[in-house]
Short mmCIF file of C-alpha atoms in Angstrom, two decimals:
data_model
loop_
_atom_site.label_atom_id
_atom_site.label_comp_id
_atom_site.label_asym_id
_atom_site.label_seq_id
_atom_site.Cartn_x
_atom_site.Cartn_y
_atom_site.Cartn_z
CA MET Y 1 124.11 87.96 83.01
CA THR Y 2 126.15 87.69 79.65
CA ASP Y 3 126.24 90.03 76.93
CA ARG Y 4 124.07 87.61 75.08
CA SER Y 5 121.50 87.10 77.79
CA ARG Y 6 121.28 90.95 78.44
CA GLU Y 7 120.50 91.56 74.80
CA VAL Y 8 117.88 88.66 74.71
CA PHE Y 9 116.30 90.20 77.84
CA ARG Y 10 116.33 93.64 76.56
CA LEU Y 11 114.80 92.90 73.18
CA LEU Y 12 112.14 90.43 74.88
CA VAL Y 13 111.04 93.05 77.21
CA GLU Y 14 110.83 95.73 74.44
CA SER Y 15 108.89 93.37 72.34
CA TYR Y 16 106.50 92.67 74.98
CA LEU Y 17 106.01 96.29 76.01
CA GLU Y 18 105.13 97.14 72.35
CA THR Y 19 102.69 94.34 71.61
CA GLY Y 20 101.70 92.98 75.09
CA ASP Y 21 102.16 89.56 73.50
CA PRO Y 22 104.57 86.61 74.80
CA VAL Y 23 107.81 86.65 72.79
CA GLY Y 24 109.18 83.48 71.22
CA SER Y 25 112.74 82.43 70.23
CA ARG Y 26 112.04 82.82 66.49
CA THR Y 27 110.98 86.56 66.86
CA LEU Y 28 114.17 87.21 68.84
CA THR Y 29 116.49 85.52 66.25
CA ARG Y 30 115.65 88.31 63.66
CA SER Y 31 116.54 90.99 66.09
CA LEU Y 32 119.74 89.95 67.73
CA SER Y 33 122.96 91.38 66.62
CA GLU Y 34 124.63 88.18 66.36
CA LYS Y 35 123.41 85.06 64.35
CA VAL Y 36 122.28 82.31 66.84
CA SER Y 37 120.04 79.56 66.61
CA ALA Y 38 116.45 79.57 68.06
CA ALA Y 39 117.48 76.67 70.16
CA THR Y 40 120.37 78.69 71.74
CA ILE Y 41 117.97 81.60 72.44
CA ARG Y 42 115.57 79.15 73.95
CA ASN Y 43 118.34 78.13 76.28
CA VAL Y 44 119.07 81.73 77.36
CA MET Y 45 115.22 82.30 77.96
CA GLN Y 46 115.23 79.38 80.08
CA ASP Y 47 118.16 80.58 82.33
CA LEU Y 48 116.38 84.06 82.47
CA GLU Y 49 113.35 82.20 83.72
CA HIS Y 50 115.36 80.46 86.33
CA LEU Y 51 116.49 83.81 87.41
CA GLY Y 52 112.93 84.78 87.86
CA LEU Y 53 112.97 87.58 85.21
CA LEU Y 54 110.62 85.74 82.82
CA ASN Y 55 107.89 83.46 82.80
CA SER Y 56 105.63 81.58 80.27
CA PRO Y 57 101.95 82.03 80.34
CA HIS Y 58 101.45 78.67 78.62
CA ILE Y 59 103.57 75.57 78.13
CA SER Y 60 103.98 76.15 74.33
CA ALA Y 61 103.97 79.93 74.24
CA GLY Y 62 106.89 82.54 74.33
CA ARG Y 63 108.09 84.37 77.43
CA ILE Y 64 106.94 87.51 79.11
CA PRO Y 65 108.70 89.49 81.78
CA THR Y 66 107.93 88.96 85.44
CA GLN Y 67 107.34 91.94 87.74
CA LEU Y 68 111.01 91.46 88.96
CA GLY Y 69 111.98 91.53 85.23
CA LEU Y 70 110.12 94.76 84.38
CA ARG Y 71 111.83 96.46 87.33
CA LEU Y 72 115.12 95.29 86.22
CA PHE Y 73 114.60 96.69 82.78
CA VAL Y 74 113.23 99.93 84.03
CA ASP Y 75 116.13 100.48 86.27
CA GLY Y 76 119.04 99.05 84.10
CA PHE Y 77 118.02 98.82 80.43
CA MET Y 78 115.14 101.38 79.65
CA GLU Y 79 116.28 104.25 77.39
CA VAL Y 80 114.17 107.22 78.29
CA GLY Y 81 113.20 109.19 75.11
CA ASP Y 82 113.23 112.96 74.82
CA LEU Y 83 110.20 115.01 74.78
CA GLY Y 84 110.45 116.60 71.32
CA GLY Y 85 110.06 120.37 70.77
CA ALA Y 86 106.85 119.97 69.04
CA GLN Y 87 105.24 117.94 71.82
CA ARG Y 88 106.46 120.51 74.45
CA ARG Y 89 104.98 123.20 72.47
CA GLU Y 90 101.53 121.41 72.18
CA ILE Y 91 101.54 120.65 76.08
CA ASP Y 92 102.42 124.35 76.76
CA LYS Y 93 99.80 125.57 74.31
CA GLN Y 94 96.97 123.35 75.74
CA MET Y 95 97.87 124.38 79.26
CA SER Y 96 98.55 128.12 78.64
CA ASP Y 97 94.88 129.20 78.83
CA GLU Y 98 94.17 127.95 82.29
CA SER Y 99 94.37 130.28 85.14
CA GLU Y 100 92.05 128.59 87.75
CA ILE Y 101 93.71 125.89 89.69
CA SER Y 102 91.02 123.35 89.50
CA SER Y 103 90.76 124.04 85.77
CA LEU Y 104 94.40 123.83 85.25
CA LEU Y 105 94.74 120.45 87.21
CA ASP Y 106 91.44 118.89 85.35
CA HIS Y 107 93.05 119.94 82.15
CA ALA Y 108 96.53 118.50 83.06
CA GLY Y 109 94.81 115.08 83.84
CA SER Y 110 92.91 114.95 80.65
CA LEU Y 111 95.99 116.00 78.69
CA LEU Y 112 98.22 113.25 80.34
CA SER Y 113 95.53 110.71 79.63
CA GLY Y 114 95.21 111.69 76.13
CA LEU Y 115 98.90 111.81 75.26
CA THR Y 116 99.50 108.34 77.05
CA HIS Y 117 96.40 106.37 76.39
CA THR Y 118 96.32 105.54 80.17
CA ALA Y 119 94.26 106.68 83.13
CA SER Y 120 95.79 109.84 84.79
CA VAL Y 121 95.77 110.87 88.25
CA VAL Y 122 96.39 114.24 89.62
CA MET Y 123 96.64 115.03 93.27
CA ALA Y 124 95.40 118.68 93.77
CA PRO Y 125 97.21 120.74 96.60
CA LYS Y 126 94.99 121.64 99.54
CA THR Y 127 94.35 125.37 99.57
CA GLU Y 128 94.44 126.97 102.90
CA SER Y 129 93.09 130.33 103.94
CA PRO Y 130 94.58 132.03 106.96
CA ILE Y 131 92.25 131.98 110.03
CA LYS Y 132 90.42 134.99 111.54
CA HIS Y 133 88.53 133.75 114.47
CA ILE Y 134 87.97 130.52 116.58
CA GLU Y 135 85.18 129.34 118.91
CA PHE Y 136 84.50 126.43 121.05
CA VAL Y 137 80.72 125.49 121.88
CA SER Y 138 79.76 122.77 124.17
CA LEU Y 139 76.99 120.55 122.82
CA ALA Y 140 76.92 117.78 125.36
CA PRO Y 141 79.36 116.48 127.90
CA ASP Y 142 81.02 114.16 125.23
CA ARG Y 143 80.61 116.48 122.27
CA ALA Y 144 81.81 120.00 121.33
CA LEU Y 145 81.79 122.20 118.30
CA VAL Y 146 84.67 124.30 116.95
CA VAL Y 147 83.71 127.09 114.78
CA LEU Y 148 86.52 128.22 112.37
CA VAL Y 149 86.18 131.55 110.59
CA THR Y 150 88.90 132.08 107.65
CA GLU Y 151 89.96 135.54 106.43
CA ASP Y 152 88.20 135.00 103.06
CA GLY Y 153 84.91 134.70 105.03
CA HIS Y 154 84.44 131.00 105.11
CA VAL Y 155 82.95 129.40 108.03
CA GLU Y 156 83.71 125.79 109.10
CA ASN Y 157 81.96 123.92 111.82
CA ARG Y 158 83.36 120.66 113.05
CA VAL Y 159 82.07 118.44 115.88
CA PHE Y 160 84.63 116.64 118.02
CA THR Y 161 85.09 114.82 121.32
CA PRO Y 162 86.54 117.20 124.09
CA PRO Y 163 88.53 116.20 126.90
CA ILE Y 164 86.54 114.70 129.96
CA GLY Y 165 85.44 117.23 132.55
CA GLN Y 166 85.75 120.21 130.24
CA THR Y 167 84.15 123.33 131.32
CA PRO Y 168 82.79 126.52 129.95
CA SER Y 169 85.54 128.43 131.43
CA ALA Y 170 88.27 126.13 130.09
CA MET Y 171 86.62 126.37 126.48
CA ARG Y 172 86.77 130.26 126.71
CA GLU Y 173 90.37 130.15 127.82
CA ALA Y 174 91.23 127.81 125.08
CA ALA Y 175 89.51 130.09 122.43
CA ASN Y 176 91.11 133.21 123.78
CA PHE Y 177 94.57 131.42 123.68
CA LEU Y 178 94.22 130.46 120.02
CA ASN Y 179 92.69 133.83 118.92
CA ALA Y 180 95.68 135.66 120.34
CA MET Y 181 97.94 133.93 117.87
CA VAL Y 182 95.71 132.87 115.10
CA ALA Y 183 95.86 136.12 112.85
CA GLY Y 184 97.32 135.40 109.41
CA HIS Y 185 98.15 131.79 109.95
CA THR Y 186 96.56 128.57 108.29
CA VAL Y 187 95.31 125.45 110.18
CA ARG Y 188 98.61 123.81 109.41
CA GLU Y 189 100.94 126.62 110.55
CA LEU Y 190 98.61 127.16 113.82
CA LYS Y 191 99.14 123.54 114.70
CA SER Y 192 103.02 124.01 114.74
CA ILE Y 193 102.64 127.39 116.59
CA VAL Y 194 100.32 125.82 119.22
CA GLU Y 195 102.69 122.95 119.91
CA ARG Y 196 105.50 125.45 120.70
CA GLU Y 197 103.30 127.74 122.70
CA ILE Y 198 101.90 125.06 124.87
CA SER Y 199 105.38 124.03 125.59
CA ALA Y 200 106.57 127.32 126.56
CA ARG Y 201 103.42 128.43 128.52
CA ARG Y 202 102.55 124.97 129.81
CA SER Y 203 102.21 126.40 133.48
CA GLU Y 204 100.14 129.22 132.54
CA LEU Y 205 97.38 127.16 131.04
CA ASP Y 206 94.64 125.09 132.72
CA ALA Y 207 95.21 121.39 132.00
CA LEU Y 208 91.74 121.03 130.58
CA ALA Y 209 92.03 124.08 128.14
CA GLN Y 210 95.47 122.68 127.26
CA ASN Y 211 93.91 119.37 126.24
CA LEU Y 212 90.86 121.12 124.51
CA ILE Y 213 93.35 123.22 122.46
CA THR Y 214 95.30 120.14 121.36
CA ALA Y 215 92.14 118.18 120.36
CA GLY Y 216 90.65 121.04 118.52
CA VAL Y 217 93.74 121.65 116.37
CA ALA Y 218 94.23 117.85 115.78
CA VAL Y 219 90.69 117.75 114.47
CA TRP Y 220 91.25 120.62 112.15
CA SER Y 221 94.52 119.27 111.12
CA LYS Y 222 93.19 115.79 110.29
CA ASP Y 223 90.18 117.27 108.28
CA ALA Y 224 92.32 119.65 106.42
CA ASN Y 225 94.59 116.56 105.22
CA ASN Y 226 91.47 114.85 103.98
CA GLU Y 227 90.58 117.67 101.64
CA GLU Y 228 93.29 116.95 99.17
CA ARG Y 229 91.54 116.07 95.98
CA LEU Y 230 92.26 113.29 93.52
CA ILE Y 231 91.36 113.73 89.95
CA VAL Y 232 91.13 110.79 87.80
CA ARG Y 233 90.78 110.91 84.06
CA GLY Y 234 90.77 108.40 81.19
CA ARG Y 235 89.22 105.32 82.98
CA SER Y 236 88.01 103.90 79.62
CA ASN Y 237 91.65 103.61 78.52
CA LEU Y 238 92.40 101.10 81.27
CA LEU Y 239 89.12 99.19 80.84
CA THR Y 240 89.87 98.93 76.99
CA ASP Y 241 93.18 97.45 77.73
CA ALA Y 242 91.67 94.96 80.12
CA GLY Y 243 92.22 91.40 78.38
CA SER Y 244 89.69 89.21 80.69
CA GLU Y 245 87.01 89.53 83.23
CA GLU Y 246 89.50 88.91 85.82
CA ASP Y 247 91.38 91.99 84.55
CA MET Y 248 88.16 94.11 84.43
CA ALA Y 249 87.25 93.05 88.07
CA ARG Y 250 90.81 94.32 89.27
CA ILE Y 251 90.74 97.56 87.48
CA ARG Y 252 87.14 98.21 88.80
CA GLN Y 253 88.46 97.39 92.30
CA LEU Y 254 91.31 100.01 91.67
CA PHE Y 255 88.91 102.62 90.77
CA ASP Y 256 86.72 101.68 93.63
CA ASP Y 257 89.63 102.21 95.88
CA LEU Y 258 90.49 105.71 94.32
CA GLU Y 259 86.78 106.82 94.46
CA ALA Y 260 86.86 105.92 98.15
CA LYS Y 261 90.05 107.95 98.39
CA LYS Y 262 91.88 105.09 100.28
CA ASP Y 263 95.54 105.65 100.82
CA ILE Y 264 95.33 109.08 99.16
CA ALA Y 265 98.06 110.44 101.65
CA GLN Y 266 100.13 107.53 100.58
CA PHE Y 267 99.68 108.48 96.97
CA LEU Y 268 101.49 111.87 97.77
CA ASP Y 269 104.01 110.10 99.93
CA LEU Y 270 105.23 108.16 96.98
CA THR Y 271 106.75 111.19 95.51
CA ASP Y 272 108.02 112.84 98.86
CA ALA Y 273 111.45 111.38 98.70
CA GLY Y 274 112.75 113.91 96.36
CA ASP Y 275 112.44 115.36 92.75
CA GLY Y 276 111.72 113.40 89.64
CA VAL Y 277 109.65 110.66 88.14
CA LYS Y 278 109.02 107.45 89.92
CA ILE Y 279 107.80 104.27 88.67
CA PHE Y 280 105.90 101.81 90.74
CA ILE Y 281 105.16 98.24 89.11
CA GLY Y 282 102.28 96.00 90.24
CA SER Y 283 102.36 95.06 93.87
CA GLU Y 284 105.33 97.32 94.48
CA ASN Y 285 102.62 99.71 95.94
CA LYS Y 286 99.57 98.39 97.89
CA LEU Y 287 97.12 100.86 96.22
CA PHE Y 288 97.76 99.14 92.87
CA SER Y 289 98.42 95.53 94.17
CA LEU Y 290 94.89 94.22 93.40
CA SER Y 291 94.78 95.53 89.92
CA GLY Y 292 98.24 94.58 88.78
CA SER Y 293 98.72 98.11 87.35
CA SER Y 294 101.65 100.36 87.09
CA LEU Y 295 102.11 103.91 88.23
CA VAL Y 296 104.18 106.63 86.87
CA VAL Y 297 104.08 109.59 89.00
CA SER Y 298 106.15 112.89 89.59
CA PRO Y 299 105.57 115.60 92.25
CA TYR Y 300 104.97 119.20 91.63
CA MET Y 301 106.51 121.78 94.08
CA ASP Y 302 105.75 125.33 95.37
CA ALA Y 303 108.22 128.15 95.35
CA ASP Y 304 109.96 126.78 98.31
CA ARG Y 305 110.66 123.43 96.68
CA LYS Y 306 108.06 121.78 98.97
CA VAL Y 307 106.06 118.99 97.40
CA ILE Y 308 102.38 120.08 97.19
CA GLY Y 309 100.75 117.67 94.70
CA ALA Y 310 101.56 115.04 92.05
CA VAL Y 311 100.51 114.04 88.65
CA GLY Y 312 100.99 110.54 87.17
CA VAL Y 313 99.38 107.85 84.99
CA ILE Y 314 98.08 104.44 85.67
CA GLY Y 315 98.29 101.73 83.29
CA PRO Y 316 99.02 97.99 82.69
CA THR Y 317 102.46 96.84 83.51
CA ARG Y 318 103.43 96.69 79.81
CA LEU Y 319 103.36 100.58 79.70
CA ASN Y 320 105.78 102.26 77.13
CA TYR Y 321 107.77 103.53 80.08
CA GLY Y 322 110.45 105.22 78.06
CA ARG Y 323 107.90 107.42 76.22
CA ILE Y 324 105.78 107.92 79.25
CA VAL Y 325 108.38 109.07 81.67
CA PRO Y 326 109.31 112.40 79.90
CA ILE Y 327 105.65 113.37 79.36
CA VAL Y 328 104.81 112.93 83.08
CA ASP Y 329 107.91 114.72 84.30
CA TYR Y 330 107.41 117.72 81.81
CA THR Y 331 103.68 118.02 82.89
CA ALA Y 332 104.64 118.02 86.55
CA GLN Y 333 107.32 120.68 86.10
CA LEU Y 334 104.92 122.73 83.93
CA VAL Y 335 101.99 122.52 86.56
CA GLY Y 336 104.40 123.57 89.36
CA ARG Y 337 105.53 126.73 87.37
CA MET Y 338 101.99 127.77 86.65
CA LEU Y 339 100.91 127.28 90.15
CA ARG Y 340 103.82 129.26 91.28
CA GLY Y 341 102.78 132.10 88.88
#
């Protein structure tokens, strides 16, 4: 791209993100640093269209950026604004009174939605209490119950399919094995401990008890992961921005997917490759491919710098990315600091 084509591209995308309307050559002639004719700009726009960066909704209309064009703009042209001191203080003030985790995350979602005029999404961290006691109970040849008692007094009963041929003695042996090491550990920690212990003491364990232990821990681990909670706020902002019945249907599909908690683990995985804000445009992520929406998301971390959740916003692809990125980034950092105490 030449300097002129780069400037035309940047100005066109900035205008589109601000207004949502196709941008014509006459609009750009008033903004370019050099004086060129509308015909010259139309030629540049045509070249950019051939590169796949722009397209035209109608034959006589101006151009809008494609998904590829928006990705190029975000990666190479976007100027991320600073979060002003006044806005930081306002966010700090609104979040400072929240001490309960659920209230803090709900408030963070509402705050993000209000500041960005989009829908916000917050992945709440899964809270795990250390385990106090475990029992296995046979219900039928193909069904068993695991009873999980945590140190805070919570009792969970889960039905699972035991190994074929399990016996009452194998179940007792499995429970004794787990109870000998369970104290003070969460389910997630116990899974790793069990894997190491089974490897080290394989010869000491009856094969059926060994399979039962593995099956039981796998059941708890899977269920524990599904307890992660997705908080969505500001749906009306997306529905208001929908320009057609087709857009409305896509956005409803997006929220149906979120309500059904599809790909929730993937939502957290989006942020797992490191620190900082990430931007996903349209079909770059399958969770949003049907709605054509964009996601701006940032992780928050515990004291060990481990990703435990994420905050973000969903909006149309013509989001004001430069303004929204610092808001999402600061909110994620603030949530992490407050959860760490």
